[in-house]
PDB file of C-alpha atoms and ligand atoms in Angstrom:
ATOM      1  CA  MET A   1      37.338 131.434 161.593  1.00 67.00           C
ATOM      2  CA  ARG A   2      35.512 128.178 160.932  1.00 77.00           C
ATOM      3  CA  THR A   3      37.116 125.349 158.974  1.00 78.00           C
ATOM      4  CA  THR A   4      34.471 125.684 156.281  1.00 84.00           C
ATOM      5  CA  ASP A   5      35.401 129.360 155.823  1.00 88.00           C
ATOM      6  CA  LEU A   6      39.080 128.412 155.560  1.00 91.00           C
ATOM      7  CA  PHE A   7      38.197 125.762 152.993  1.00 92.00           C
ATOM      8  CA  GLU A   8      36.077 128.199 150.992  1.00 93.00           C
ATOM      9  CA  ASP A   9      38.857 130.805 151.075  1.00 92.00           C
ATOM     10  CA  SER A  10      41.506 128.419 149.786  1.00 92.00           C
ATOM     11  CA  LEU A  11      39.085 127.077 147.159  1.00 93.00           C
ATOM     12  CA  ALA A  12      38.334 130.631 146.030  1.00 89.00           C
ATOM     13  CA  ASP A  13      42.094 131.311 145.814  1.00 90.00           C
ATOM     14  CA  ALA A  14      42.641 128.153 143.790  1.00 89.00           C
ATOM     15  CA  LEU A  15      39.796 128.935 141.387  1.00 92.00           C
ATOM     16  CA  ARG A  16      40.816 132.543 140.790  1.00 89.00           C
ATOM     17  CA  GLY A  17      41.938 132.801 137.188  1.00 88.00           C
ATOM     18  CA  SER A  18      40.847 129.228 136.396  1.00 90.00           C
ATOM     19  CA  GLY A  19      37.921 130.359 134.281  1.00 94.00           C
ATOM     20  CA  LEU A  20      35.355 128.786 136.622  1.00 97.00           C
ATOM     21  CA  THR A  21      33.073 130.962 138.739  1.00 97.00           C
ATOM     22  CA  LEU A  22      31.449 129.307 141.735  1.00 97.00           C
ATOM     23  CA  LEU A  23      28.214 130.984 142.828  1.00 98.00           C
ATOM     24  CA  ARG A  24      27.247 129.434 146.137  1.00 98.00           C
ATOM     25  CA  GLY A  25      23.485 129.263 146.703  1.00 98.00           C
ATOM     26  CA  PHE A  26      22.746 131.326 143.572  1.00 98.00           C
ATOM     27  CA  ALA A  27      19.660 129.219 142.710  1.00 98.00           C
ATOM     28  CA  LEU A  28      18.204 129.266 146.233  1.00 97.00           C
ATOM     29  CA  PRO A  29      16.064 132.406 145.740  1.00 93.00           C
ATOM     30  CA  LEU A  30      14.075 130.372 143.194  1.00 90.00           C
ATOM     31  CA  GLY A  31      12.589 128.547 146.175  1.00 88.00           C
ATOM     32  CA  ARG A  32      10.797 125.484 144.882  1.00 89.00           C
ATOM     33  CA  ALA A  33       9.408 127.052 141.721  1.00 86.00           C
ATOM     34  CA  TRP A  34      11.905 125.045 139.642  1.00 92.00           C
ATOM     35  CA  LEU A  35      10.462 121.795 140.961  1.00 95.00           C
ATOM     36  CA  GLU A  36       7.135 122.214 139.174  1.00 96.00           C
ATOM     37  CA  ASP A  37       8.956 123.330 136.034  1.00 97.00           C
ATOM     38  CA  LEU A  38      11.187 120.281 136.229  1.00 97.00           C
ATOM     39  CA  GLU A  39       8.181 118.002 136.625  1.00 97.00           C
ATOM     40  CA  ARG A  40       6.492 119.554 133.618  1.00 98.00           C
ATOM     41  CA  VAL A  41       9.600 118.832 131.555  1.00 98.00           C
ATOM     42  CA  THR A  42      10.134 115.282 132.792  1.00 98.00           C
ATOM     43  CA  ASN A  43       6.464 114.376 132.318  1.00 98.00           C
ATOM     44  CA  ALA A  44       6.769 115.311 128.646  1.00 98.00           C
ATOM     45  CA  ALA A  45      10.310 113.945 128.203  1.00 98.00           C
ATOM     46  CA  PRO A  46      11.086 111.346 130.882  1.00 98.00           C
ATOM     47  CA  PHE A  47      14.622 110.644 132.132  1.00 98.00           C
ATOM     48  CA  ARG A  48      16.381 107.844 130.272  1.00 98.00           C
ATOM     49  CA  HIS A  49      19.819 106.233 130.313  1.00 98.00           C
ATOM     50  CA  MET A  50      21.499 107.002 127.014  1.00 98.00           C
ATOM     51  CA  MET A  51      24.234 104.933 125.393  1.00 97.00           C
ATOM     52  CA  THR A  52      27.677 106.252 124.571  1.00 96.00           C
ATOM     53  CA  PRO A  53      29.015 105.681 121.036  1.00 96.00           C
ATOM     54  CA  GLY A  54      31.234 103.024 122.636  1.00 96.00           C
ATOM     55  CA  GLY A  55      28.158 101.129 123.860  1.00 96.00           C
ATOM     56  CA  GLN A  56      28.303 102.083 127.556  1.00 96.00           C
ATOM     57  CA  ARG A  57      25.099 102.984 129.394  1.00 97.00           C
ATOM     58  CA  MET A  58      25.502 106.420 130.993  1.00 97.00           C
ATOM     59  CA  SER A  59      25.099 106.179 134.755  1.00 98.00           C
ATOM     60  CA  ALA A  60      23.259 109.491 135.036  1.00 98.00           C
ATOM     61  CA  ALA A  61      19.758 109.476 133.550  1.00 98.00           C
ATOM     62  CA  MET A  62      19.147 112.392 131.184  1.00 98.00           C
ATOM     63  CA  THR A  63      16.549 114.474 129.478  1.00 98.00           C
ATOM     64  CA  ASN A  64      16.459 117.941 127.907  1.00 99.00           C
ATOM     65  CA  CYS A  65      14.400 121.050 127.450  1.00 98.00           C
ATOM     66  CA  GLY A  66      14.846 123.934 125.052  1.00 98.00           C
ATOM     67  CA  THR A  67      15.147 124.234 121.276  1.00 98.00           C
ATOM     68  CA  ALA A  68      17.840 121.570 121.153  1.00 98.00           C
ATOM     69  CA  GLY A  69      18.676 118.632 123.373  1.00 98.00           C
ATOM     70  CA  TRP A  70      22.010 116.866 123.807  1.00 98.00           C
ATOM     71  CA  VAL A  71      21.799 113.173 122.966  1.00 98.00           C
ATOM     72  CA  THR A  72      24.178 110.275 122.615  1.00 98.00           C
ATOM     73  CA  ASP A  73      23.673 106.924 120.960  1.00 97.00           C
ATOM     74  CA  ARG A  74      25.717 104.392 119.023  1.00 96.00           C
ATOM     75  CA  THR A  75      26.127 106.883 116.175  1.00 97.00           C
ATOM     76  CA  GLY A  76      27.721 109.606 118.306  1.00 97.00           C
ATOM     77  CA  TYR A  77      26.999 112.753 120.319  1.00 97.00           C
ATOM     78  CA  ARG A  78      24.834 115.531 118.901  1.00 98.00           C
ATOM     79  CA  TYR A  79      22.206 118.174 119.511  1.00 98.00           C
ATOM     80  CA  ASP A  80      18.786 117.228 118.249  1.00 98.00           C
ATOM     81  CA  ARG A  81      15.658 119.366 118.032  1.00 98.00           C
ATOM     82  CA  LEU A  82      13.580 116.231 118.544  1.00 98.00           C
ATOM     83  CA  ASP A  83      13.500 113.834 121.472  1.00 98.00           C
ATOM     84  CA  PRO A  84      14.523 110.530 119.842  1.00 98.00           C
ATOM     85  CA  ASP A  85      12.311 108.601 122.301  1.00 98.00           C
ATOM     86  CA  SER A  86       9.087 110.399 121.331  1.00 98.00           C
ATOM     87  CA  GLY A  87       9.934 111.951 117.952  1.00 98.00           C
ATOM     88  CA  ARG A  88       8.543 115.226 119.285  1.00 98.00           C
ATOM     89  CA  PRO A  89      10.339 118.525 119.999  1.00 98.00           C
ATOM     90  CA  TRP A  90      11.843 118.755 123.489  1.00 98.00           C
ATOM     91  CA  PRO A  91       9.686 120.578 126.037  1.00 98.00           C
ATOM     92  CA  ALA A  92      10.203 124.357 126.041  1.00 98.00           C
ATOM     93  CA  MET A  93      12.803 125.708 128.399  1.00 98.00           C
ATOM     94  CA  PRO A  94      11.041 127.075 131.494  1.00 98.00           C
ATOM     95  CA  ASP A  95      11.550 130.831 131.988  1.00 97.00           C
ATOM     96  CA  SER A  96      12.799 130.116 135.506  1.00 97.00           C
ATOM     97  CA  PHE A  97      15.741 128.107 134.108  1.00 98.00           C
ATOM     98  CA  ALA A  98      16.614 130.603 131.368  1.00 98.00           C
ATOM     99  CA  THR A  99      16.412 133.615 133.674  1.00 97.00           C
ATOM    100  CA  LEU A 100      18.576 131.961 136.301  1.00 98.00           C
ATOM    101  CA  ALA A 101      21.183 131.016 133.691  1.00 98.00           C
ATOM    102  CA  ARG A 102      21.233 134.510 132.206  1.00 98.00           C
ATOM    103  CA  ARG A 103      21.746 136.071 135.631  1.00 98.00           C
ATOM    104  CA  ALA A 104      24.439 133.566 136.637  1.00 98.00           C
ATOM    105  CA  ALA A 105      26.312 134.119 133.379  1.00 98.00           C
ATOM    106  CA  ALA A 106      26.178 137.900 133.840  1.00 98.00           C
ATOM    107  CA  GLU A 107      27.453 137.502 137.421  1.00 98.00           C
ATOM    108  CA  ALA A 108      30.412 135.571 135.993  1.00 97.00           C
ATOM    109  CA  GLY A 109      31.118 138.287 133.396  1.00 97.00           C
ATOM    110  CA  PHE A 110      29.272 136.832 130.393  1.00 97.00           C
ATOM    111  CA  GLU A 111      26.652 139.349 129.322  1.00 97.00           C
ATOM    112  CA  ALA A 112      23.743 138.520 127.023  1.00 94.00           C
ATOM    113  CA  PHE A 113      23.873 134.739 127.444  1.00 98.00           C
ATOM    114  CA  GLU A 114      20.834 133.239 125.725  1.00 98.00           C
ATOM    115  CA  PRO A 115      20.672 129.491 126.376  1.00 98.00           C
ATOM    116  CA  ASP A 116      18.813 127.392 123.810  1.00 98.00           C
ATOM    117  CA  ALA A 117      19.554 123.984 125.337  1.00 98.00           C
ATOM    118  CA  CYS A 118      19.242 122.622 128.843  1.00 98.00           C
ATOM    119  CA  LEU A 119      20.531 119.140 129.567  1.00 98.00           C
ATOM    120  CA  ILE A 120      19.052 117.699 132.748  1.00 98.00           C
ATOM    121  CA  ASN A 121      21.108 115.024 134.498  1.00 98.00           C
ATOM    122  CA  CYS A 122      19.693 112.863 137.268  1.00 98.00           C
ATOM    123  CA  TYR A 123      22.198 111.069 139.522  1.00 98.00           C
ATOM    124  CA  LEU A 124      21.269 108.347 142.002  1.00 98.00           C
ATOM    125  CA  PRO A 125      23.845 107.257 144.606  1.00 98.00           C
ATOM    126  CA  GLY A 126      26.853 105.776 142.792  1.00 98.00           C
ATOM    127  CA  ALA A 127      26.171 107.558 139.493  1.00 98.00           C
ATOM    128  CA  ARG A 128      29.004 109.641 138.066  1.00 98.00           C
ATOM    129  CA  MET A 129      30.133 111.556 135.021  1.00 98.00           C
ATOM    130  CA  SER A 130      33.606 110.850 133.746  1.00 95.00           C
ATOM    131  CA  LEU A 131      35.932 113.650 132.674  1.00 96.00           C
ATOM    132  CA  HIS A 132      34.871 115.167 129.381  1.00 97.00           C
ATOM    133  CA  ARG A 133      34.646 118.464 127.518  1.00 97.00           C
ATOM    134  CA  ASP A 134      31.444 120.117 126.330  1.00 97.00           C
ATOM    135  CA  ARG A 135      32.301 120.556 122.679  1.00 97.00           C
ATOM    136  CA  ASP A 136      29.225 119.663 120.632  1.00 97.00           C
ATOM    137  CA  GLU A 137      28.059 123.281 120.604  1.00 97.00           C
ATOM    138  CA  ARG A 138      28.410 125.369 117.466  1.00 95.00           C
ATOM    139  CA  ASP A 139      30.038 128.398 119.058  1.00 93.00           C
ATOM    140  CA  TYR A 140      32.324 128.311 122.083  1.00 97.00           C
ATOM    141  CA  ALA A 141      31.927 132.024 122.829  1.00 96.00           C
ATOM    142  CA  ALA A 142      28.982 131.358 125.142  1.00 98.00           C
ATOM    143  CA  PRO A 143      29.686 130.011 128.638  1.00 98.00           C
ATOM    144  CA  ILE A 144      28.323 126.880 130.291  1.00 98.00           C
ATOM    145  CA  VAL A 145      26.015 127.390 133.274  1.00 98.00           C
ATOM    146  CA  SER A 146      25.562 124.409 135.560  1.00 98.00           C
ATOM    147  CA  VAL A 147      23.021 124.319 138.402  1.00 98.00           C
ATOM    148  CA  SER A 148      23.150 121.757 141.222  1.00 98.00           C
ATOM    149  CA  LEU A 149      19.968 120.625 142.990  1.00 98.00           C
ATOM    150  CA  GLY A 150      19.341 117.918 145.582  1.00 98.00           C
ATOM    151  CA  LEU A 151      22.109 115.755 147.050  1.00 98.00           C
ATOM    152  CA  PRO A 152      25.596 117.260 147.305  1.00 98.00           C
ATOM    153  CA  ALA A 153      28.244 116.144 144.827  1.00 98.00           C
ATOM    154  CA  THR A 154      31.935 116.529 144.112  1.00 98.00           C
ATOM    155  CA  PHE A 155      32.532 118.368 140.864  1.00 98.00           C
ATOM    156  CA  LEU A 156      35.821 117.569 139.152  1.00 98.00           C
ATOM    157  CA  TRP A 157      37.363 120.608 137.545  1.00 97.00           C
ATOM    158  CA  GLY A 158      40.257 119.677 135.307  1.00 95.00           C
ATOM    159  CA  GLY A 159      42.392 121.658 132.909  1.00 92.00           C
ATOM    160  CA  LEU A 160      42.537 121.916 129.146  1.00 95.00           C
ATOM    161  CA  GLU A 161      44.445 118.621 128.931  1.00 93.00           C
ATOM    162  CA  ARG A 162      42.894 115.319 129.907  1.00 92.00           C
ATOM    163  CA  VAL A 163      45.913 114.488 132.068  1.00 92.00           C
ATOM    164  CA  ASP A 164      45.602 117.638 134.210  1.00 92.00           C
ATOM    165  CA  ARG A 165      44.709 116.525 137.702  1.00 94.00           C
ATOM    166  CA  PRO A 166      41.198 117.755 138.467  1.00 96.00           C
ATOM    167  CA  ARG A 167      40.412 119.898 141.502  1.00 96.00           C
ATOM    168  CA  ARG A 168      37.569 118.576 143.664  1.00 97.00           C
ATOM    169  CA  ILE A 169      34.831 121.141 144.275  1.00 98.00           C
ATOM    170  CA  PRO A 170      32.000 120.263 146.665  1.00 98.00           C
ATOM    171  CA  LEU A 171      28.662 121.420 145.244  1.00 98.00           C
ATOM    172  CA  ALA A 172      25.477 121.654 147.269  1.00 98.00           C
ATOM    173  CA  HIS A 173      21.822 122.274 146.491  1.00 98.00           C
ATOM    174  CA  GLY A 174      21.440 125.691 144.882  1.00 98.00           C
ATOM    175  CA  ASP A 175      25.084 126.158 143.862  1.00 98.00           C
ATOM    176  CA  VAL A 176      25.756 127.334 140.324  1.00 98.00           C
ATOM    177  CA  VAL A 177      29.038 127.112 138.415  1.00 98.00           C
ATOM    178  CA  VAL A 178      29.823 129.009 135.243  1.00 98.00           C
ATOM    179  CA  TRP A 179      32.801 128.490 132.961  1.00 98.00           C
ATOM    180  CA  GLY A 180      33.790 129.920 129.625  1.00 98.00           C
ATOM    181  CA  GLY A 181      36.303 132.044 127.774  1.00 96.00           C
ATOM    182  CA  PRO A 182      39.749 130.395 127.759  1.00 96.00           C
ATOM    183  CA  ALA A 183      38.365 127.642 130.031  1.00 97.00           C
ATOM    184  CA  ARG A 184      35.368 126.880 127.805  1.00 98.00           C
ATOM    185  CA  LEU A 185      36.823 123.524 126.733  1.00 98.00           C
ATOM    186  CA  ALA A 186      38.151 122.480 130.142  1.00 97.00           C
ATOM    187  CA  PHE A 187      37.715 118.870 131.216  1.00 97.00           C
ATOM    188  CA  HIS A 188      35.161 118.348 133.978  1.00 98.00           C
ATOM    189  CA  GLY A 189      33.131 115.574 135.575  1.00 98.00           C
ATOM    190  CA  VAL A 190      31.339 114.408 138.690  1.00 98.00           C
ATOM    191  CA  ALA A 191      32.647 111.911 141.263  1.00 98.00           C
ATOM    192  CA  PRO A 192      30.374 108.961 142.183  1.00 98.00           C
ATOM    193  CA  LEU A 193      27.430 110.373 144.119  1.00 98.00           C
ATOM    194  CA  ALA A 194      27.438 109.600 147.837  1.00 98.00           C
ATOM    195  CA  ASP A 195      24.210 108.258 149.305  1.00 98.00           C
ATOM    196  CA  GLY A 196      22.008 110.598 151.298  1.00 98.00           C
ATOM    197  CA  CYS A 197      18.545 112.077 151.438  1.00 98.00           C
ATOM    198  CA  HIS A 198      17.733 115.586 150.322  1.00 98.00           C
ATOM    199  CA  GLU A 199      14.637 117.217 151.809  1.00 96.00           C
ATOM    200  CA  THR A 200      13.121 118.058 148.419  1.00 95.00           C
ATOM    201  CA  LEU A 201      14.641 115.558 145.989  1.00 96.00           C
ATOM    202  CA  GLY A 202      15.266 112.530 148.210  1.00 97.00           C
ATOM    203  CA  ARG A 203      18.075 110.220 147.040  1.00 98.00           C
ATOM    204  CA  ARG A 204      18.847 112.181 143.905  1.00 98.00           C
ATOM    205  CA  ARG A 205      20.962 114.933 142.520  1.00 98.00           C
ATOM    206  CA  ILE A 206      19.643 116.908 139.581  1.00 98.00           C
ATOM    207  CA  ASN A 207      21.942 119.000 137.443  1.00 98.00           C
ATOM    208  CA  LEU A 208      20.796 121.543 134.878  1.00 98.00           C
ATOM    209  CA  THR A 209      23.429 122.345 132.259  1.00 98.00           C
ATOM    210  CA  LEU A 210      22.437 125.381 130.206  1.00 98.00           C
ATOM    211  CA  ARG A 211      24.185 126.059 126.942  1.00 98.00           C
ATOM    212  CA  ARG A 212      24.042 127.929 123.690  1.00 98.00           C
ATOM    213  CA  ALA A 213      24.117 124.941 121.351  1.00 98.00           C
ATOM    214  CA  LEU A 214      22.856 125.979 117.910  1.00 97.00           C
TER     215      LEU A 214
HETATM  216  C1  SIN B 301      27.869 117.637 132.848  1.00 51.52           C
HETATM  217  O1  SIN B 301      29.039 117.966 132.684  1.00 51.52           O
HETATM  218  O2  SIN B 301      27.102 117.421 131.895  1.00 51.52           O
HETATM  219  C2  SIN B 301      27.296 117.461 134.221  1.00 51.52           C
HETATM  220  C3  SIN B 301      27.937 118.235 135.304  1.00 51.52           C
HETATM  221  C4  SIN B 301      27.224 118.056 136.619  1.00 51.52           C
HETATM  222  O3  SIN B 301      26.390 117.154 136.770  1.00 51.52           O
HETATM  223  O4  SIN B 301      27.504 118.831 137.558  1.00 51.52           O
HETATM  224 FE1  FE2 B 302      29.753 118.564 130.748  1.00 51.52          FE
END
């Protein structure tokens, strides 16, 4: 048995019952179709570094597609139907994103997931996301579906309390994680991105976080 298999087995054991489903390579059958969709979105709503209410610049650049987009500024966190940079609605969610999210959610046991918001995070080497909970959505019954593209990253999967020591989960291009149910409000984050070069995305990691927000 290879070391990677041993690692995957013990990771799978550790995650069992944690409320997080790890779907290795689930987005790979999309091929590169998502790339054109992503470009269409980012041409209409370019990546930007948002500010936290505390006045910190977020290290990942962000944009959104879908009916609502997650934004943060000095006044707080919220979902907004309009892109505050352009004053226009966010670009529509590409079918490829919505279909992938629906299928991933079903695979994780959440039937009939209909995402209306897709946050798109872009990490350059060194960028990170500190531990937080996704709790700006109206209804916590729907899961969170998170798609990793480009450079590999270490996902931090914590517990329901901020002090719970997070588990480190390596995520590669095409991996999808889904969490919900009792773990819907679990703390999670991303460790500082290691430098590298991905064949399609270069020195970047893109993350699509699909949610039911409104
Ligand atoms: C997030 O929690 O918004 C981002 C997670 C990720 O980039 O994998
Ligand atoms: Fe999050």
